[in-house]
Short mmCIF file of C-alpha atoms in Angstrom, two decimals:
data_model
loop_
_atom_site.label_atom_id
_atom_site.label_comp_id
_atom_site.label_asym_id
_atom_site.label_seq_id
_atom_site.Cartn_x
_atom_site.Cartn_y
_atom_site.Cartn_z
CA MET A 1183 64.72 91.50 98.30
CA THR A 1184 63.40 88.62 108.32
CA THR A 1185 61.25 88.59 115.36
CA PRO A 1186 60.65 88.25 118.26
CA THR A 1187 61.79 85.41 120.41
CA THR A 1188 63.05 83.37 117.47
CA ASN A 1189 65.08 84.30 114.43
CA SER A 1190 64.45 83.79 110.74
CA LYS A 1191 66.31 80.48 110.70
CA ARG A 1192 63.32 78.84 112.34
CA LYS A 1193 60.70 76.91 110.40
CA ARG A 1194 57.73 78.98 109.37
CA THR A 1195 54.41 78.30 111.07
CA THR A 1196 51.37 77.02 109.20
CA ASP A 1197 49.80 80.48 109.25
CA GLU A 1198 52.98 82.06 107.93
CA ALA A 1199 53.35 79.47 105.19
CA ALA A 1200 49.76 80.07 104.14
CA ALA A 1201 50.36 83.82 104.18
CA GLY A 1202 53.16 83.45 101.66
CA SER A 1203 51.29 81.05 99.37
CA PRO A 1204 50.26 81.95 95.81
CA ALA A 1205 46.62 82.04 96.94
CA SER A 1206 47.51 84.58 99.58
CA GLN A 1207 49.49 86.65 97.07
CA GLU A 1208 46.47 86.64 94.76
CA LYS A 1209 44.23 87.65 97.64
CA LYS A 1210 46.49 90.60 98.45
CA ALA A 1211 46.40 91.69 94.84
CA LYS A 1212 42.60 91.96 95.15
CA LEU A 1213 42.77 93.88 98.43
CA ARG A 1214 41.95 97.53 98.25
CA ALA A 1215 44.83 99.82 99.17
CA PRO A 1216 44.54 101.34 102.66
CA HIS A 1217 42.27 104.39 102.68
CA PHE A 1218 41.34 104.74 106.37
CA SER A 1219 38.06 102.95 105.89
CA ALA A 1220 38.22 101.95 109.58
CA PRO A 1221 40.14 104.82 111.23
CA THR A 1222 39.47 103.59 114.77
CA GLU A 1223 40.44 99.96 114.15
CA MET A 1224 43.94 99.69 115.60
CA VAL A 1225 46.35 96.89 116.48
CA THR A 1226 49.09 97.01 119.10
CA PHE A 1227 52.72 96.06 118.68
CA LEU A 1228 54.82 95.42 121.78
CA VAL A 1229 58.38 96.27 120.74
CA GLY A 1230 61.39 95.26 122.79
CA LYS A 1231 62.30 92.69 125.39
CA ALA A 1232 59.57 91.46 127.75
CA GLY A 1233 59.34 93.76 130.73
CA SER A 1234 60.69 96.79 128.93
CA GLU A 1235 58.66 96.72 125.73
CA GLU A 1236 57.16 99.86 124.22
CA PRO A 1237 53.61 99.77 122.77
CA PHE A 1238 52.85 101.11 119.29
CA LEU A 1239 49.34 101.54 117.91
CA VAL A 1240 49.01 101.16 114.13
CA HIS A 1241 45.98 101.09 111.85
CA LYS A 1242 45.03 97.48 111.21
CA GLU A 1243 44.17 97.96 107.53
CA PHE A 1244 47.73 99.14 106.79
CA VAL A 1245 49.56 96.26 108.48
CA CYS A 1246 47.14 93.70 107.05
CA TYR A 1247 47.44 95.07 103.53
CA TYR A 1248 51.24 95.07 103.38
CA SER A 1249 51.98 91.97 105.45
CA PRO A 1250 50.24 88.65 104.71
CA ALA A 1251 51.80 87.25 107.89
CA LEU A 1252 50.22 89.97 110.04
CA ARG A 1253 46.94 89.67 108.16
CA ALA A 1254 46.85 85.98 109.02
CA ALA A 1255 47.83 86.61 112.64
CA PHE A 1256 45.36 89.39 113.42
CA ASN A 1257 42.47 87.52 111.77
CA SER A 1258 43.21 84.19 113.43
CA SER A 1259 41.85 82.47 116.53
CA PHE A 1260 45.29 82.57 118.14
CA VAL A 1261 46.41 85.02 120.80
CA GLU A 1262 47.31 87.71 118.24
CA GLY A 1263 43.80 87.56 116.78
CA GLN A 1264 42.10 87.51 120.17
CA THR A 1265 44.11 90.37 121.65
CA GLN A 1266 44.92 92.25 118.42
CA THR A 1267 48.45 92.46 119.81
CA TYR A 1268 51.71 91.35 118.22
CA ARG A 1269 55.02 91.07 120.03
CA LEU A 1270 58.37 91.95 118.41
CA GLU A 1271 61.24 91.43 120.80
CA ASP A 1272 64.32 91.40 118.60
CA ILE A 1273 63.98 94.86 117.10
CA SER A 1274 64.74 98.36 118.38
CA THR A 1275 62.09 101.03 118.80
CA ASN A 1276 63.93 103.17 116.24
CA ALA A 1277 63.75 100.34 113.71
CA PHE A 1278 60.05 99.88 114.39
CA ARG A 1279 59.44 103.60 113.93
CA LEU A 1280 61.00 103.24 110.50
CA PHE A 1281 58.61 100.35 109.84
CA VAL A 1282 55.56 102.42 110.82
CA GLN A 1283 56.72 105.32 108.66
CA TRP A 1284 57.16 102.97 105.73
CA LEU A 1285 53.67 101.51 106.25
CA TYR A 1286 52.06 104.94 105.95
CA SER A 1287 54.32 106.56 103.36
CA GLN A 1288 56.24 103.77 101.58
CA LYS A 1289 59.37 105.74 102.43
CA ILE A 1290 62.18 105.31 104.96
CA ASP A 1291 63.23 108.38 106.93
CA LEU A 1292 67.01 108.13 106.94
CA HIS A 1293 67.31 110.70 109.71
CA VAL A 1294 65.53 108.72 112.41
CA GLY A 1295 67.99 108.27 115.26
CA ILE A 1296 70.44 110.73 113.70
CA ASP A 1297 70.96 114.27 114.98
CA SER A 1298 69.13 116.48 112.50
CA GLY A 1299 71.83 119.08 112.94
CA SER A 1300 74.56 116.83 111.59
CA ASP A 1301 75.65 116.84 107.98
CA ASN A 1302 74.10 113.53 106.98
CA SER A 1303 72.82 114.33 103.51
CA VAL A 1304 71.81 111.42 101.31
CA GLN A 1305 72.57 112.86 97.90
CA SER A 1306 73.30 110.02 95.53
CA VAL A 1307 76.71 110.12 93.89
CA ALA A 1308 78.67 107.76 91.68
CA GLY A 1309 81.20 106.70 94.31
CA ALA A 1310 81.33 106.08 98.00
CA GLY A 1311 83.19 109.29 98.78
CA LYS A 1312 85.68 109.24 101.62
CA ASN A 1313 84.58 105.98 103.19
CA GLY A 1314 87.66 103.94 102.38
CA SER A 1315 86.19 102.22 99.35
CA ASN A 1316 88.54 101.08 96.60
CA LYS A 1317 86.21 102.32 93.89
CA PRO A 1318 87.63 104.69 91.25
CA GLY A 1319 87.11 108.35 91.94
CA ASN A 1320 87.44 108.02 95.70
CA GLU A 1321 91.11 108.95 95.90
CA ILE A 1322 91.68 111.86 98.26
CA GLU A 1323 94.70 113.55 99.69
CA GLU A 1324 95.58 112.17 103.10
CA ASP A 1325 95.76 115.62 104.64
CA GLU A 1326 92.21 116.35 103.43
CA GLU A 1327 90.67 113.71 105.64
CA GLU A 1328 88.82 114.93 108.70
CA GLU A 1329 88.13 112.93 111.81
CA VAL A 1330 84.48 111.89 112.12
CA PRO A 1331 83.09 112.85 115.54
CA THR A 1332 82.74 109.79 117.76
CA ASP A 1333 79.10 110.48 118.58
CA LEU A 1334 78.21 110.74 114.89
CA GLU A 1335 80.11 107.57 114.07
CA GLU A 1336 78.22 105.70 116.79
CA ALA A 1337 74.94 107.13 115.51
CA TRP A 1338 75.76 105.78 112.04
CA ARG A 1339 76.57 102.38 113.51
CA ALA A 1340 73.26 102.34 115.37
CA GLN A 1341 71.44 103.36 112.20
CA ASP A 1342 72.97 100.49 110.22
CA LEU A 1343 71.85 98.05 112.91
CA ASP A 1344 68.33 99.53 112.91
CA LEU A 1345 68.12 99.07 109.14
CA ALA A 1346 69.33 95.47 109.40
CA GLN A 1347 66.62 94.79 112.00
CA LEU A 1348 64.06 96.39 109.69
CA TRP A 1349 65.21 94.19 106.78
CA VAL A 1350 64.91 91.07 108.94
CA ALA A 1351 61.44 92.14 110.11
CA GLY A 1352 60.42 92.52 106.48
CA ASP A 1353 61.64 88.98 105.83
CA ARG A 1354 59.68 87.49 108.69
CA LEU A 1355 56.52 89.45 107.89
CA PHE A 1356 56.68 88.64 104.14
CA ILE A 1357 57.18 92.22 102.96
CA PRO A 1358 59.85 92.05 100.22
CA SER A 1359 59.15 95.63 99.13
CA LEU A 1360 60.17 96.78 102.61
CA GLN A 1361 63.39 94.74 102.43
CA ASN A 1362 64.24 96.33 99.08
CA ALA A 1363 63.44 99.79 100.43
CA VAL A 1364 65.99 99.15 103.20
CA THR A 1365 68.66 98.07 100.71
CA LEU A 1366 68.10 101.14 98.55
CA ALA A 1367 68.15 103.39 101.63
CA TRP A 1368 71.47 101.87 102.65
CA TYR A 1369 72.96 102.65 99.26
CA LYS A 1370 71.87 106.27 99.55
CA LEU A 1371 73.62 106.46 102.89
CA TRP A 1372 76.79 104.55 102.03
CA TYR A 1373 77.42 106.22 98.71
CA SER A 1374 76.59 109.78 99.67
CA ASN A 1375 79.20 112.52 99.82
CA ASP A 1376 79.58 112.76 103.58
CA ARG A 1377 81.99 109.86 104.30
CA ARG A 1378 79.11 107.92 105.79
CA GLY A 1379 80.22 104.52 104.49
CA CYS A 1380 79.15 101.08 105.68
CA SER A 1381 79.85 100.11 109.29
CA THR A 1382 80.33 96.62 110.70
CA SER A 1383 77.73 97.02 113.48
CA TRP A 1384 75.03 94.97 111.77
CA PHE A 1385 77.03 92.00 110.49
CA ASN A 1386 76.48 89.78 113.53
CA TYR A 1387 72.75 90.50 113.55
CA ALA A 1388 72.46 89.74 109.85
CA TYR A 1389 74.18 86.37 110.21
CA GLU A 1390 72.27 85.42 113.36
CA HIS A 1391 68.88 86.07 111.78
CA THR A 1392 69.30 84.80 108.22
CA CYS A 1393 70.25 81.60 106.46
CA VAL A 1394 72.95 80.68 103.97
CA GLY A 1395 72.36 82.42 100.65
CA SER A 1396 70.38 85.29 102.14
CA HIS A 1397 70.41 88.53 100.18
CA LEU A 1398 71.29 90.31 103.41
CA ARG A 1399 74.32 88.07 103.99
CA ASN A 1400 75.46 88.59 100.42
CA LEU A 1401 75.20 92.34 100.83
CA ALA A 1402 77.09 92.25 104.13
CA VAL A 1403 80.01 90.14 102.92
CA ASP A 1404 80.38 92.09 99.68
CA GLN A 1405 80.44 95.36 101.60
CA LEU A 1406 83.11 93.92 103.87
CA ALA A 1407 85.14 92.67 100.91
CA TYR A 1408 85.02 95.75 98.72
CA SER A 1409 83.81 98.83 100.60
CA VAL A 1410 84.41 98.82 104.35
CA ASN A 1411 87.38 100.90 105.42
CA PRO A 1412 90.28 98.61 106.52
CA ASP A 1413 90.68 100.73 109.66
CA GLU A 1414 87.06 100.01 110.53
CA ILE A 1415 87.68 96.28 110.14
CA LYS A 1416 90.70 96.38 112.44
CA LYS A 1417 88.85 98.46 114.99
CA ARG A 1418 85.69 96.32 114.98
CA ALA A 1419 87.09 92.82 114.50
CA GLU A 1420 84.75 91.51 117.21
CA ASP A 1421 81.78 92.35 114.98
CA LEU A 1422 82.76 89.75 112.40
CA PRO A 1423 81.06 86.35 112.84
CA ARG A 1424 82.94 83.20 111.91
CA GLU A 1425 80.48 82.28 109.15
CA MET A 1426 81.08 85.65 107.57
CA LEU A 1427 84.83 85.16 107.51
CA ILE A 1428 84.29 81.87 105.67
CA ASP A 1429 82.04 83.64 103.15
CA LEU A 1430 84.65 86.38 102.80
CA THR A 1431 87.30 83.80 102.02
CA LEU A 1432 85.07 82.31 99.33
CA VAL A 1433 84.42 85.73 97.80
CA TYR A 1434 88.14 86.44 97.50
CA SER A 1435 89.03 82.94 96.31
CA GLU A 1436 86.49 83.27 93.51
CA ALA A 1437 87.59 86.81 92.64
CA VAL A 1438 91.38 86.34 92.48
CA TRP A 1439 92.82 84.10 89.75
CA PRO A 1440 96.30 83.58 88.29
CA ILE A 1441 96.80 85.12 84.87
CA ASP A 1442 97.16 82.48 82.20
CA GLU A 1443 100.54 82.48 80.49
CA GLU A 1444 98.77 82.42 77.14
CA ASP A 1445 96.66 85.51 77.92
CA ASP A 1446 98.53 87.89 75.60
CA ASP A 1447 96.60 91.02 76.57
CA PHE A 1448 97.35 90.63 80.27
CA GLN A 1449 100.94 89.63 79.56
CA LYS A 1450 101.49 92.83 77.59
CA GLU A 1451 99.82 94.93 80.30
CA TRP A 1452 101.93 93.44 83.07
CA ALA A 1453 105.13 93.63 81.03
CA ARG A 1454 104.44 97.35 80.64
CA ASP A 1455 103.56 98.03 84.28
CA TYR A 1456 106.16 95.86 86.04
CA SER A 1457 109.84 95.24 85.62
CA GLU A 1458 112.60 93.39 87.45
CA GLU A 1459 114.11 96.69 88.57
CA ARG A 1460 110.99 98.02 90.27
CA PRO A 1461 110.46 97.29 93.99
CA GLY A 1462 107.75 94.71 94.51
CA SER A 1463 107.96 93.63 90.91
CA MET A 1464 105.66 90.79 89.88
CA ALA A 1465 107.35 90.15 86.57
CA LYS A 1466 107.38 86.40 87.02
CA THR A 1467 104.27 84.78 85.61
CA ARG A 1468 103.49 82.70 88.69
CA TYR A 1469 103.05 85.86 90.75
CA ARG A 1470 100.57 87.52 88.40
CA TYR A 1471 96.88 87.60 89.30
CA ARG A 1472 93.72 89.33 88.26
CA CYS A 1473 90.82 90.30 90.54
CA THR A 1474 87.30 90.26 89.15
CA ARG A 1475 84.31 91.19 91.27
CA THR A 1476 81.09 89.29 90.69
CA TRP A 1477 78.23 91.72 91.09
CA ARG A 1478 75.24 90.19 92.86
CA ASN A 1479 71.64 91.31 93.00
CA TYR A 1480 70.77 92.29 96.57
CA LEU A 1481 67.10 92.99 95.89
CA VAL A 1482 64.52 90.41 96.96
CA PRO A 1483 62.05 89.21 94.28
CA GLU A 1484 58.66 90.78 94.82
CA GLY A 1485 55.32 89.18 94.09
CA GLU A 1486 56.73 85.64 94.40
CA ASP A 1487 56.21 82.90 96.97
#
């Protein structure tokens, strides 16, 4: 399928632009995969707000191999190159731990920040389970629903925000494979069988740190439109940024269309399903609509500038 003191809306620096250039991509392709050739050569990341940051030591060959932006920074004459230190203020320590784990294993541990004793399995299933989605196969009896413990719900909300921060970090550091790993991890969580679902906790962060047309924004607004439980939306209305509400309106306006009077197939279907006698009947043509979801690709292109 984006750091510190500034967000991803800012203009990229000369070093960052060079890092994402075709020449840089070709150079990375020729780099040898990390193999601990310099096990004592470490770089330091200062994670968190100034004054309360937490230091992380990571092998330089790993960060330089996967991130052209970090490779340029740590091998430059600027402060990052001189001190071998990189500051990341707008990311949680949990999110950065996920980043380090991904660097070394190319995997994201979905249980970081979640109580290991909780039932938070990530088995992939066809539907979203009991998360309020409108997808077929998710119908359940009302009396079967169980209340999700508040502490677990808050842990899930924090996890979604951590993953959003990780996606944004991948954008800024030019690591599209990390961004796509985050998206796929989200899907494992949201569409598992434990009522995990998508929360609204990360929507503000996503809109504050990305631009119009971002894959992350598209994912967020589509989740809000089609998957987020209506009760969650009512409960967390303050999490919804104004720009997102505009995007949501556009999604619905493009999805819902009146049924053409000459569309015989739809006319027959509606004539069968609705009648003047039924409460809420939409027998009159001008009240008939169809809703069609446009499926978007949320994965970032890899290996491109």
